[in-house]
mmCIF file of C-alpha atoms in Angstrom:
data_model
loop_
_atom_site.group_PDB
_atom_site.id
_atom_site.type_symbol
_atom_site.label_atom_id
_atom_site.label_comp_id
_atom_site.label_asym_id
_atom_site.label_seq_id
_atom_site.Cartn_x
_atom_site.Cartn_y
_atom_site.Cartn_z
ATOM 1 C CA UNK E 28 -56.963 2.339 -18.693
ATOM 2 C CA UNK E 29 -54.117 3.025 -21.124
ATOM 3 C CA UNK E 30 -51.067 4.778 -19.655
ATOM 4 C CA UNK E 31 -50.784 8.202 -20.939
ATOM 5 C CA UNK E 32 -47.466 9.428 -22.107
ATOM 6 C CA UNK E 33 -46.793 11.468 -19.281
ATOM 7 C CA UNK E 34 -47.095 8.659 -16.587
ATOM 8 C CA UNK E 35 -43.767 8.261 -15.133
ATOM 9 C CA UNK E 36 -44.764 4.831 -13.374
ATOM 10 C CA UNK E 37 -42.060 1.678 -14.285
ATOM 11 C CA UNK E 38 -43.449 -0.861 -16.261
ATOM 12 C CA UNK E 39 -43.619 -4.423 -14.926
ATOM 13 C CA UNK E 40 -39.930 -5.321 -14.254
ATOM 14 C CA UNK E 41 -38.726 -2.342 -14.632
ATOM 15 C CA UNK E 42 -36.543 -0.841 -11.731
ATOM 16 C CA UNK E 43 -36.821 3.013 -11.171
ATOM 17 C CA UNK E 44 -32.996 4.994 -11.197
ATOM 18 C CA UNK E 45 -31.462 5.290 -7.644
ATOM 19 C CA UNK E 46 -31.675 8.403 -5.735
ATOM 20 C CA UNK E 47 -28.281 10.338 -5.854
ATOM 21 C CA UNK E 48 -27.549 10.752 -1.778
ATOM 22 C CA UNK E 49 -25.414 12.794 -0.030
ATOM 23 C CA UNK E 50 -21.894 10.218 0.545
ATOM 24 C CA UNK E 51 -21.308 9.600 4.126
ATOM 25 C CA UNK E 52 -18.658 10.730 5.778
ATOM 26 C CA UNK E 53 -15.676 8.393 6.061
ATOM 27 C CA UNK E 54 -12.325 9.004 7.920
ATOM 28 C CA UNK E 55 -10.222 8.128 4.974
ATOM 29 C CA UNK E 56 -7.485 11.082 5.194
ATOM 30 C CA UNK E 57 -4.530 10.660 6.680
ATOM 31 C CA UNK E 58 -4.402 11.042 10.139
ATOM 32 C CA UNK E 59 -1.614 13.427 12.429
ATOM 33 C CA UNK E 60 -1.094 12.853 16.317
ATOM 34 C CA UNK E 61 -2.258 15.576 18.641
ATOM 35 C CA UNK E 62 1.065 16.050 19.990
ATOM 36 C CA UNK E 63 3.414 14.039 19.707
ATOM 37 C CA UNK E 64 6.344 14.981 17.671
ATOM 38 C CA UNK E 65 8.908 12.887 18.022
ATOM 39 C CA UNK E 66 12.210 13.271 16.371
ATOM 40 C CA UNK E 67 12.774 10.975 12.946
ATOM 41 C CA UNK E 68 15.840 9.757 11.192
ATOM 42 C CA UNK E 69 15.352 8.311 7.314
ATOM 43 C CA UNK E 70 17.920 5.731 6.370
ATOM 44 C CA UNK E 71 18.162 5.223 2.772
ATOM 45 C CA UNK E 72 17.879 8.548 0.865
ATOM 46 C CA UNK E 73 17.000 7.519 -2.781
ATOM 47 C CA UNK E 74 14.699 8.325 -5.222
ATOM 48 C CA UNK E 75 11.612 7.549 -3.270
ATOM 49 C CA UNK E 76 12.348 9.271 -0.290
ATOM 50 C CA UNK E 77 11.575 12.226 -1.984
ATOM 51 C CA UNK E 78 8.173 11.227 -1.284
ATOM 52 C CA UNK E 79 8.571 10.850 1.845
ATOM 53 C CA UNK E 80 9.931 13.981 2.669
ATOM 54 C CA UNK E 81 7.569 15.949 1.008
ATOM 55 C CA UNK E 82 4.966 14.449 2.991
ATOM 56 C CA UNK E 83 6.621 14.599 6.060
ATOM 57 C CA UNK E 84 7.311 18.146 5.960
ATOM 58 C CA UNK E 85 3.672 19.284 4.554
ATOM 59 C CA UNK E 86 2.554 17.383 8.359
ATOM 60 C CA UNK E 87 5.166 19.658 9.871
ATOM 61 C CA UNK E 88 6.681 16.050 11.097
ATOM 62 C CA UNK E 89 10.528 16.403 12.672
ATOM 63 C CA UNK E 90 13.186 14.948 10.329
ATOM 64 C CA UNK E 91 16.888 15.577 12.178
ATOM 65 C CA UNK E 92 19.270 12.854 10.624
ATOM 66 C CA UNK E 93 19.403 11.654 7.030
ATOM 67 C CA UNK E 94 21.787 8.475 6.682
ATOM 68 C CA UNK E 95 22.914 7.020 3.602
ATOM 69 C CA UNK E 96 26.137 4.566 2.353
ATOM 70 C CA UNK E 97 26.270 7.550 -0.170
ATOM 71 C CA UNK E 98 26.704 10.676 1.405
ATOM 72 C CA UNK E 99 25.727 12.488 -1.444
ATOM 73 C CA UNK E 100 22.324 11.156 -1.264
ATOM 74 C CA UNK E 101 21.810 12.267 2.270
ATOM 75 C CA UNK E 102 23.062 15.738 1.660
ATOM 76 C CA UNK E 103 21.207 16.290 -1.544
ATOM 77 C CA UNK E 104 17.939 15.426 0.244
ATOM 78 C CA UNK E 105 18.791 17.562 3.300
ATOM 79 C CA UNK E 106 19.652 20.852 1.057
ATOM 80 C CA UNK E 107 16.590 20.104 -0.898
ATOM 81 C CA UNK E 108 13.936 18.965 2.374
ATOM 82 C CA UNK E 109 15.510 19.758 5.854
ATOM 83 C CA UNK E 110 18.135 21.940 5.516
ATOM 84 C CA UNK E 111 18.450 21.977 9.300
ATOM 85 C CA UNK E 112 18.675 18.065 9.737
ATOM 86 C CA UNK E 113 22.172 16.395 10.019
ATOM 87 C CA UNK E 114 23.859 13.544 7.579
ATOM 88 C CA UNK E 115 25.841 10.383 8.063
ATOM 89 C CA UNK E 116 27.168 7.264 6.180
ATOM 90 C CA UNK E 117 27.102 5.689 9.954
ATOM 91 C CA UNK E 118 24.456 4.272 11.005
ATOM 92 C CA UNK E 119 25.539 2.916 14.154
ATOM 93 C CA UNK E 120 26.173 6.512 15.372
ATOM 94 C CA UNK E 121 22.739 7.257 14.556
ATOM 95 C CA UNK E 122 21.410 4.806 16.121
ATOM 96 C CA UNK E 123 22.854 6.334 19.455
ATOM 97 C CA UNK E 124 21.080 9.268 19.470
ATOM 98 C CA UNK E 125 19.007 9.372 22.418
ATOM 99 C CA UNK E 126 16.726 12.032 21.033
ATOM 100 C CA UNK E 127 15.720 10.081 17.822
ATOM 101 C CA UNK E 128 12.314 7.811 18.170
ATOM 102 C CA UNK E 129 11.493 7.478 15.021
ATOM 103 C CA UNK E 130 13.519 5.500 11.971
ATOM 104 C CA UNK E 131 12.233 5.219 8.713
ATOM 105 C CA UNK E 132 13.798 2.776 6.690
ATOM 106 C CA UNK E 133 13.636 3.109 2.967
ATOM 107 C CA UNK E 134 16.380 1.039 1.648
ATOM 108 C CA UNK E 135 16.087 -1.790 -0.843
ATOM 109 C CA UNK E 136 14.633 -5.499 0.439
ATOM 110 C CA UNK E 137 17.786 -7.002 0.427
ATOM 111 C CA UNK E 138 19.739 -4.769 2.926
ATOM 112 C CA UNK E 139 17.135 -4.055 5.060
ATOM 113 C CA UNK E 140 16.768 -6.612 7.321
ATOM 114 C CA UNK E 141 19.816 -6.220 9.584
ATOM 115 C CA UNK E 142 19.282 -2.676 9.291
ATOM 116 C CA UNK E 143 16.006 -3.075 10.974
ATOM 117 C CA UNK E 144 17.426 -5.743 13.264
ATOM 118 C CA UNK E 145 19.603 -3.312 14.653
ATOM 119 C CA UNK E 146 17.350 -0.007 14.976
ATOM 120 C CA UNK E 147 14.879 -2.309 17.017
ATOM 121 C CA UNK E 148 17.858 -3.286 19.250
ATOM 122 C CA UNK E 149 18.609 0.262 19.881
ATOM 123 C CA UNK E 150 14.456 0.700 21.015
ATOM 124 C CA UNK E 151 13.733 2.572 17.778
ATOM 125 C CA UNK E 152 10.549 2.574 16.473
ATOM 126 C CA UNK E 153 10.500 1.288 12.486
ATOM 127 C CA UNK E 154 8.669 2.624 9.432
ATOM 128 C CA UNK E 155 10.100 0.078 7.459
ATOM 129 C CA UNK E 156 9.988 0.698 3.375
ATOM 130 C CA UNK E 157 7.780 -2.175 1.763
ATOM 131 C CA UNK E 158 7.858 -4.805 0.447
ATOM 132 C CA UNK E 159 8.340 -5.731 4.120
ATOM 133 C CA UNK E 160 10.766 -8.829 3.388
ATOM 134 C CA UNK E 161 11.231 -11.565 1.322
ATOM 135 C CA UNK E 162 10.783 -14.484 4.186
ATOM 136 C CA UNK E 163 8.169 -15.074 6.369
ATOM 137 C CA UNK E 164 10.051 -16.772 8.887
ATOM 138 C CA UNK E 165 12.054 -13.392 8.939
ATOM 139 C CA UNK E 166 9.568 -11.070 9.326
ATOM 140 C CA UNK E 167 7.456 -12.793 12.367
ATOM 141 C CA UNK E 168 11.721 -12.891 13.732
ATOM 142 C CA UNK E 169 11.814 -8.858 12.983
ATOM 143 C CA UNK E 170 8.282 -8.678 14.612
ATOM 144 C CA UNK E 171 8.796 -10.445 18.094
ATOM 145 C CA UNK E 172 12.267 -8.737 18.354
ATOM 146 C CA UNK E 173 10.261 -5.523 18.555
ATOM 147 C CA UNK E 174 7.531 -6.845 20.902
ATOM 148 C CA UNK E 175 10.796 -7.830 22.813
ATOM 149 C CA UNK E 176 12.447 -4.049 22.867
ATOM 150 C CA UNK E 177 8.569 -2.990 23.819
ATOM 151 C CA UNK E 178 8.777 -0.647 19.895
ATOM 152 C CA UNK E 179 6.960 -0.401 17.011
ATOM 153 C CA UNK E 180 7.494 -1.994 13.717
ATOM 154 C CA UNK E 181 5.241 -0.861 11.018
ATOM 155 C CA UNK E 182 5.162 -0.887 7.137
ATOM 156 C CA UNK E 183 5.233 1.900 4.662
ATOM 157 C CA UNK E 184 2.648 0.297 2.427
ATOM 158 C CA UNK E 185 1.217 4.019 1.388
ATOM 159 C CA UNK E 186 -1.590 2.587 -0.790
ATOM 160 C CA UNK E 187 -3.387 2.061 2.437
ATOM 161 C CA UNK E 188 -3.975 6.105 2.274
ATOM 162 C CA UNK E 189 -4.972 6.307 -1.653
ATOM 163 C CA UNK E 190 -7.945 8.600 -1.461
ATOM 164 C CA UNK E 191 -10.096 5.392 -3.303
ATOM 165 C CA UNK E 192 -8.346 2.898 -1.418
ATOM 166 C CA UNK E 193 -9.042 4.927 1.632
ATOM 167 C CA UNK E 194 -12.114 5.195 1.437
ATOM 168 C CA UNK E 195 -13.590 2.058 0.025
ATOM 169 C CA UNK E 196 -11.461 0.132 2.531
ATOM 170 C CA UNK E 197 -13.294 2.637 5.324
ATOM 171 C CA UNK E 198 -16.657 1.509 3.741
ATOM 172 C CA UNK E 199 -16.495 -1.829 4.294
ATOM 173 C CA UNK E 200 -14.927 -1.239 7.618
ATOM 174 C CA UNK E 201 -18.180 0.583 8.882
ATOM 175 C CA UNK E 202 -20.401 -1.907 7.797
ATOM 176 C CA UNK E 203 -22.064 -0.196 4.578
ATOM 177 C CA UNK E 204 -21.909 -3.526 2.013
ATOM 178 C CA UNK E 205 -22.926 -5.687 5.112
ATOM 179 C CA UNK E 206 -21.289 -8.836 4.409
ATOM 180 C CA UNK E 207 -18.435 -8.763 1.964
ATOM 181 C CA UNK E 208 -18.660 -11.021 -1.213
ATOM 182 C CA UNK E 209 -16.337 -10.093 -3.754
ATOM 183 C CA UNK E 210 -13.558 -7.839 -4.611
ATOM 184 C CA UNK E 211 -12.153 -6.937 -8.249
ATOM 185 C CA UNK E 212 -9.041 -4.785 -9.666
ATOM 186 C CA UNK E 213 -7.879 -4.768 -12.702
ATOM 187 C CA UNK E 214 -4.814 -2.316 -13.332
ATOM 188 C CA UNK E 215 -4.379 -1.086 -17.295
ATOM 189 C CA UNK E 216 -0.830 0.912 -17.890
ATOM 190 C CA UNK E 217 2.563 0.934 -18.831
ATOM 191 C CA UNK E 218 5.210 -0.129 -16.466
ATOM 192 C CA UNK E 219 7.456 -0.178 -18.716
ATOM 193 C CA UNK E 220 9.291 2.699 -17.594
ATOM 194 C CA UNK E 221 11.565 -0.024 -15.765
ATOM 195 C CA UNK E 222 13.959 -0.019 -18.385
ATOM 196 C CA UNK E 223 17.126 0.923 -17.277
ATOM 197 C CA UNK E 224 16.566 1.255 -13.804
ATOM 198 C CA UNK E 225 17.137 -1.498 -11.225
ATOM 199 C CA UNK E 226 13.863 -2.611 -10.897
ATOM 200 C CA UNK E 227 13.983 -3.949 -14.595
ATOM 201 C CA UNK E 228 15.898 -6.817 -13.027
ATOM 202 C CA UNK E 229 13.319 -7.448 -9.996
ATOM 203 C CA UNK E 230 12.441 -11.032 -10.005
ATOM 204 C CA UNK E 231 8.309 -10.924 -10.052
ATOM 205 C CA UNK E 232 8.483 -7.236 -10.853
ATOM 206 C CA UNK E 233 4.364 -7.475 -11.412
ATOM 207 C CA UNK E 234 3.262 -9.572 -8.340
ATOM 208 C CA UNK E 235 5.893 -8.873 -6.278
ATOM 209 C CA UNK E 236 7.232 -5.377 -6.620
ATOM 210 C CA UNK E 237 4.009 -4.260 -7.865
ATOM 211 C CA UNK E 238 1.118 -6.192 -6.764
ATOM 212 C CA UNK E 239 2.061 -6.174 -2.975
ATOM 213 C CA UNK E 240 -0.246 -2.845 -2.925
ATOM 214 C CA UNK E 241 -3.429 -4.542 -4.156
ATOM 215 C CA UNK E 242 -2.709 -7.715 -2.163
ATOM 216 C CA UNK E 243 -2.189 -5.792 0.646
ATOM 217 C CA UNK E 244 -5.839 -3.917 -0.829
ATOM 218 C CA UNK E 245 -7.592 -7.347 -0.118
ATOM 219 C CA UNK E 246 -5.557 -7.629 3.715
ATOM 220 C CA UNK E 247 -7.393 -4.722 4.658
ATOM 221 C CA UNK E 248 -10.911 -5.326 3.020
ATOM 222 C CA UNK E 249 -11.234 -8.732 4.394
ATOM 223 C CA UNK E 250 -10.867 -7.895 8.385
ATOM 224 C CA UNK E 251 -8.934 -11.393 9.442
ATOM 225 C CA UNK E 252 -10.226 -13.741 6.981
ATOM 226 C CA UNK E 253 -7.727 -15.924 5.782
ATOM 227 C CA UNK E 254 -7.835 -16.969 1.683
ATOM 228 C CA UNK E 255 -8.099 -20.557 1.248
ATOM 229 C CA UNK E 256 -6.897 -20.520 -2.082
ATOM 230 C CA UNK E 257 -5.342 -18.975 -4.856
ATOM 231 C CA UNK E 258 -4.237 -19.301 -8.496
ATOM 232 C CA UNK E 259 -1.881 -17.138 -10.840
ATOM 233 C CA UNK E 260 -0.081 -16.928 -14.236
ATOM 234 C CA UNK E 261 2.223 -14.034 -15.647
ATOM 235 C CA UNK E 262 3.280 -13.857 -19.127
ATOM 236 C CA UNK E 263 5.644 -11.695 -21.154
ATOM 237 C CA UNK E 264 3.755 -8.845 -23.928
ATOM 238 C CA UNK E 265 4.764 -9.627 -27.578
ATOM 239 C CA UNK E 266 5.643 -6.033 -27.806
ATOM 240 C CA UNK E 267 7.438 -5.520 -24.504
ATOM 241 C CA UNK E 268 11.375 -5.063 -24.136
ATOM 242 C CA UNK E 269 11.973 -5.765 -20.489
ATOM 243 C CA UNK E 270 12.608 -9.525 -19.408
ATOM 244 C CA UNK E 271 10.182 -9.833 -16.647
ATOM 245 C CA UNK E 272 6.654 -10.258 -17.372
ATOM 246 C CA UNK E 273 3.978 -7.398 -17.722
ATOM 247 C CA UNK E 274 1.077 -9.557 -17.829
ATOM 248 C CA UNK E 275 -0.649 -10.945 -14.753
ATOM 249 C CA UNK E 276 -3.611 -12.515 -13.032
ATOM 250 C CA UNK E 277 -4.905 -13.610 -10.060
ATOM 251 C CA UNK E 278 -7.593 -15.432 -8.344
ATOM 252 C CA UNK E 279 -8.124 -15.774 -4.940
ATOM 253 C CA UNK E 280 -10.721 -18.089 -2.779
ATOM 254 C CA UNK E 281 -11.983 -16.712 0.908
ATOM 255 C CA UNK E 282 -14.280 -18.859 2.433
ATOM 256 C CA UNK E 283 -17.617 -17.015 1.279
ATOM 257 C CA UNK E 284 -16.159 -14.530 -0.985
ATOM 258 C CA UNK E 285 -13.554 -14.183 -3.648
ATOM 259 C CA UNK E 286 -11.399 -11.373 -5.411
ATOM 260 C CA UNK E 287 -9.471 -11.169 -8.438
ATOM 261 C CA UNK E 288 -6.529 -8.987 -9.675
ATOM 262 C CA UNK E 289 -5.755 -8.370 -13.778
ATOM 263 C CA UNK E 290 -2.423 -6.396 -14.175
ATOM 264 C CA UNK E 291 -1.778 -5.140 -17.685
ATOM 265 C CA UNK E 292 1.416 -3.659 -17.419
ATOM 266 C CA UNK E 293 1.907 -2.894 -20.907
ATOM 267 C CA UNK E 294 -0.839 -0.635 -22.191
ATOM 268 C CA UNK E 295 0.420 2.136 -24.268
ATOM 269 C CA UNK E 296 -3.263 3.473 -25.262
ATOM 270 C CA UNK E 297 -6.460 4.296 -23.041
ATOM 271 C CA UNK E 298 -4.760 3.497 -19.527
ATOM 272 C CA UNK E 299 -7.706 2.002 -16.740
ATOM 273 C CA UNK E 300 -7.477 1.823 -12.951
ATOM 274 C CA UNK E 301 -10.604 0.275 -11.478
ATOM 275 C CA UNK E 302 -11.759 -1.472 -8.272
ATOM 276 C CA UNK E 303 -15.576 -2.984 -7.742
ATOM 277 C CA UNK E 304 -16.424 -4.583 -4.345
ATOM 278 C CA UNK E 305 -19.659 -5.970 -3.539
ATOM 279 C CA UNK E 306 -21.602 -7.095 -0.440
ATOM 280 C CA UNK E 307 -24.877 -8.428 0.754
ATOM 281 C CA UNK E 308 -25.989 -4.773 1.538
ATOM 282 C CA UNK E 309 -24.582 -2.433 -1.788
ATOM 283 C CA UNK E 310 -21.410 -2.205 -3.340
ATOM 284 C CA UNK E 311 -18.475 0.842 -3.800
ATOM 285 C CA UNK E 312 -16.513 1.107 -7.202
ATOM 286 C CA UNK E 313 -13.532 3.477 -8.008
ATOM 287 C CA UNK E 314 -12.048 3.708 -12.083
ATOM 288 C CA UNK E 315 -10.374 6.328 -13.697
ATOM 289 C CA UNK E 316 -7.264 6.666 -16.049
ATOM 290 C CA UNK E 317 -4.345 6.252 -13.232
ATOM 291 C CA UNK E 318 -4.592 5.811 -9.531
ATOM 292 C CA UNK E 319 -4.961 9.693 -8.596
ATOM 293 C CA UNK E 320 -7.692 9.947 -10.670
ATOM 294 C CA UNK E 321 -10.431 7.877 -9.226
ATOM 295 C CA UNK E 322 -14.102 8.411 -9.351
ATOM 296 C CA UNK E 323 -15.834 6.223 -6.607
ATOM 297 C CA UNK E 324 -19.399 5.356 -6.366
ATOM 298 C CA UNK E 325 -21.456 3.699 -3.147
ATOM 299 C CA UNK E 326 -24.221 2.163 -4.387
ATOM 300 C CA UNK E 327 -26.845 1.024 -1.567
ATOM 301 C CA UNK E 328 -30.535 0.699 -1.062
ATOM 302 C CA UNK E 329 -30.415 4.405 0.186
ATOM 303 C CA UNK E 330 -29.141 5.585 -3.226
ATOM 304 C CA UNK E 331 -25.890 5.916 -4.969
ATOM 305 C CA UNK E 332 -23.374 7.992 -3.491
ATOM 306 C CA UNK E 333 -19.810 9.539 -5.591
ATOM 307 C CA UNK E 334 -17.675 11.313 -2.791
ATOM 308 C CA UNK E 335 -15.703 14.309 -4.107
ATOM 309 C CA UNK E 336 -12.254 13.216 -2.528
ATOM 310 C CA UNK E 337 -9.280 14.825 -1.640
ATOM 311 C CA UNK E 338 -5.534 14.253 -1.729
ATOM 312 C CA UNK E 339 -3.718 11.700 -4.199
ATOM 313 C CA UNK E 340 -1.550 8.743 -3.325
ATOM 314 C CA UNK E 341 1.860 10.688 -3.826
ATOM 315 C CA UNK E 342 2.331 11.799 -1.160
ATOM 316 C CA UNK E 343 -0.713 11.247 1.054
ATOM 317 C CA UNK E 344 0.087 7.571 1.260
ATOM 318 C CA UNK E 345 3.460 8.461 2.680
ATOM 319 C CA UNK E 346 2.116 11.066 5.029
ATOM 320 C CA UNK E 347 -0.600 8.260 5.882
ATOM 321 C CA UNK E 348 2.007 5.611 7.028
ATOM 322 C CA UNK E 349 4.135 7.643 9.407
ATOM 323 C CA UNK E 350 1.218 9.460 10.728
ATOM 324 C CA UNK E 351 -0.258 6.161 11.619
ATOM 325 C CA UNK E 352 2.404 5.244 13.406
ATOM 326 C CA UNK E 353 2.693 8.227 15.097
ATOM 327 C CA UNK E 354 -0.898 8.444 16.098
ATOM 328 C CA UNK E 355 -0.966 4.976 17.138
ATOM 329 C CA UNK E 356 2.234 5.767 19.615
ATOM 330 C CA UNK E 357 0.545 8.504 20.801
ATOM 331 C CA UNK E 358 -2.681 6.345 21.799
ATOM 332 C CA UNK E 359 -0.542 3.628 22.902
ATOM 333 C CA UNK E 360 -2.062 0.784 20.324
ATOM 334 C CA UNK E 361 -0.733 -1.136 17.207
ATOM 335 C CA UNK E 362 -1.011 0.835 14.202
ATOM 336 C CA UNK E 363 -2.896 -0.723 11.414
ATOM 337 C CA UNK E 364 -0.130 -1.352 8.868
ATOM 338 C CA UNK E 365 2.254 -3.170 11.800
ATOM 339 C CA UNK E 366 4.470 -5.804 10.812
ATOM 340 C CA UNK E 367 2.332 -8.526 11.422
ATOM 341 C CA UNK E 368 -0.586 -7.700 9.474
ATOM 342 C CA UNK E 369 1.669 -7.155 6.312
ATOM 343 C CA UNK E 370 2.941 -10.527 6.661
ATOM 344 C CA UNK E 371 -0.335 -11.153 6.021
ATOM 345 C CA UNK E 372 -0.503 -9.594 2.627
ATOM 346 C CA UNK E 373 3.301 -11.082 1.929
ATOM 347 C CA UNK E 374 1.832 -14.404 2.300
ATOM 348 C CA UNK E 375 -1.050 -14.148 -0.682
ATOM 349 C CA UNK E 376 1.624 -12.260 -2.866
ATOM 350 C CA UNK E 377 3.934 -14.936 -2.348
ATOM 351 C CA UNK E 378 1.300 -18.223 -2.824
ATOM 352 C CA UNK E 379 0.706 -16.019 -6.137
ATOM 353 C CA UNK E 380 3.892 -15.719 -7.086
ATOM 354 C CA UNK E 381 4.681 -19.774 -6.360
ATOM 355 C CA UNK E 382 1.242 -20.656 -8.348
ATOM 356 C CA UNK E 383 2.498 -18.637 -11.250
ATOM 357 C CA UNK E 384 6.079 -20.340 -11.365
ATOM 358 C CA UNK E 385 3.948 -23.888 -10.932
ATOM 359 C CA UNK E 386 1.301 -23.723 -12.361
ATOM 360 C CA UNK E 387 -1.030 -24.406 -9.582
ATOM 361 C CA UNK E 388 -3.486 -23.190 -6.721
ATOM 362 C CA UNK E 389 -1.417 -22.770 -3.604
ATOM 363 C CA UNK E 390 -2.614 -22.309 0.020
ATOM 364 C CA UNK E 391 -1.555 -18.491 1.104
ATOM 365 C CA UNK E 392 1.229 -18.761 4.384
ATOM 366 C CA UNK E 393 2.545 -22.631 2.758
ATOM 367 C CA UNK E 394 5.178 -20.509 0.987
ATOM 368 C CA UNK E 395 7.336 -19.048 3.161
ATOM 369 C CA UNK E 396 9.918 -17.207 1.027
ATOM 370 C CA UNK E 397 9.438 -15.566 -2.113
ATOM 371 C CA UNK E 398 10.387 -17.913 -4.693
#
């Protein structure tokens, strides 16, 4: 019989649309203790601790000491953040304080090893800025000298607590892709608003400075699987000013999946942010012009799902890190962004960095120092 224009039925091959379902409810917000409040010092008050602050304040968190080399710094953000807090230069006398538990540490890479070195000593707990450090050798050192105190050493890598990072990442955590496959970013904008500042300088500014958030992305999508291999090049815009190099890729090799990462850091026009990760049971996506404004979709046999999130990554990601580590002291387990899980993520980003200097796959954890 001949099908009538109003039958609705697919024709052979044809796949009906997905059913739009309700998206399930994922703990991707960050998270606050119950009641522990401890009291915090921030060491290192630049521009980024601004951040910081804000966050830490909207959580109602206790900041009491500000410590910076500059003065200045420390007093500008105390008027402007915790006008009851008190400054130094000294961080020594800081570090006696009995009352302070908590020290984030949100000076540059280069200075702040010691500087952790010696608030572990003193049984502080550590937020420590990222990128972590610049050696793995180092950090596993800075790691067991806190298991040795009996404190916590954690790392501020606040993409963890991007709404779409968040929430993909809790996705695949709670078993909704079944087993993971593949993972794909690819990062269209301008970063060239380096020039001028110190980071124009940064050795790697793309993989390294950069790229440590979606490396660390992949650390906390793949659960403890180790990549076997990857491969990366970088090279410099025709139109760019900087030095360093705003193009870069990346390929990486798990042993029954793999993930890639395109950064474009020189896109003046039409600016793209986008994530797809697929598994043997459905697959979650996330794009949009910048990373705060993300659109993600769960797509499974149940339907397709596009949670309305909330928050943005400045300043939830901050508020995500130290409320992580405050939770997890509360409940008396490691936090999930401790220090040896980043190394983790330090050890892709650096294989990356050494297979786009030579030209060559490298085995992730072989290079133990950035190059």
């Amino acid at each position: 019989m001949p099908q009538s224009k109003s039958d609705k039925s697919p024709k052979v091959g044809e796949k009906m649309p997905l059913a739009v379902v309700a998206a399930p409810p994922l703990d991707y917000q960050p998270g606050n203790p119950k009641t522990y409040r401890p009291a915090i010092a921030l060491v290192g008050c630049g521009g980024i601790t601004s951040w910081h602050l804000r966050a830490y304040r909207a959580a109602n968190y206790r900041v009491v000491v500000l410590c910076d080399v500059n003065l200045e710094n420390a007093i500008r953000r105390r008027d402007e953040f915790y006008p009851d807090a008190d400054v130094t230069d000294d961080l020594h006398k800081l570090l006696r304080r009995e009352d302070v538990e908590v020290v984030d540490i949100a000076t540059h890479t280069a200075v702040r090893p010691p500087l952790i070195e010696a608030a572990l000593k003193a049984r502080k707990h550590v937020l420590s800025q990222k990128p972590f450090v610049v050696d793995l050798d180092l950090g596993e050192r800075l790691a067991d000298l806190a298991d040795k105190n009996a404190v916590t050493l954690a790392v501020n890598q606040n993409a963890r607590w991007a709404p779409h990072f968040s929430y993909m990442r809790e996705a695949v955590r709670e078993g909704l892709l079944g087993y993971l496959e593949s993972a794909h970013c690819d990062v269209h904008w301008d970063h060239s608003w380096v020039e001028g500042t110190a980071f124009e300088t940064t050795p790697h500014l793309i993989l390294y400075d950069f790229a440590i958030h979606w490396f660390d992305f992949l650390t906390t999508l793949m659960g403890g699987v180790a990549p076997t291999r990857v491969f990366a090049s970088k090279v410099r815009s025709n139109a760019q000013m900087i030095d360093a190099p705003l193009l870069a890729q990346v390929a990486i090799e798990y042993p029954s999946a793999q993930a890639s990462l395109i950064f474009d850091g020189h896109t003046r026009y039409g600016r793209l942010d986008r994530v797809y990760i697929a598994g043997s049971e459905g697959s979650i996506s996330s794009s949009g012009p910048d990373q705060d404004h993300q659109q993600v979709e769960l797509t499974t046999a149940a339907g397709v799902a596009r949670p309305e999130l909330v928050g943005s990554w400045f300043p939830d990601g901050f508020h995500g890190t130290m409320g992580e580590l405050l939770l997890a002291l509360e409940q008396q387990r490691i936090p999930m962004h401790n220090a040896r899980n980043n190394l983790v993520s330090l050890a892709l980003c650096f294989a990356a960095v050494a297979s786009a200097e030579r030209g060559e796959p490298i085995v992730p954890g072989t290079v133990r120092k950035l190059p």
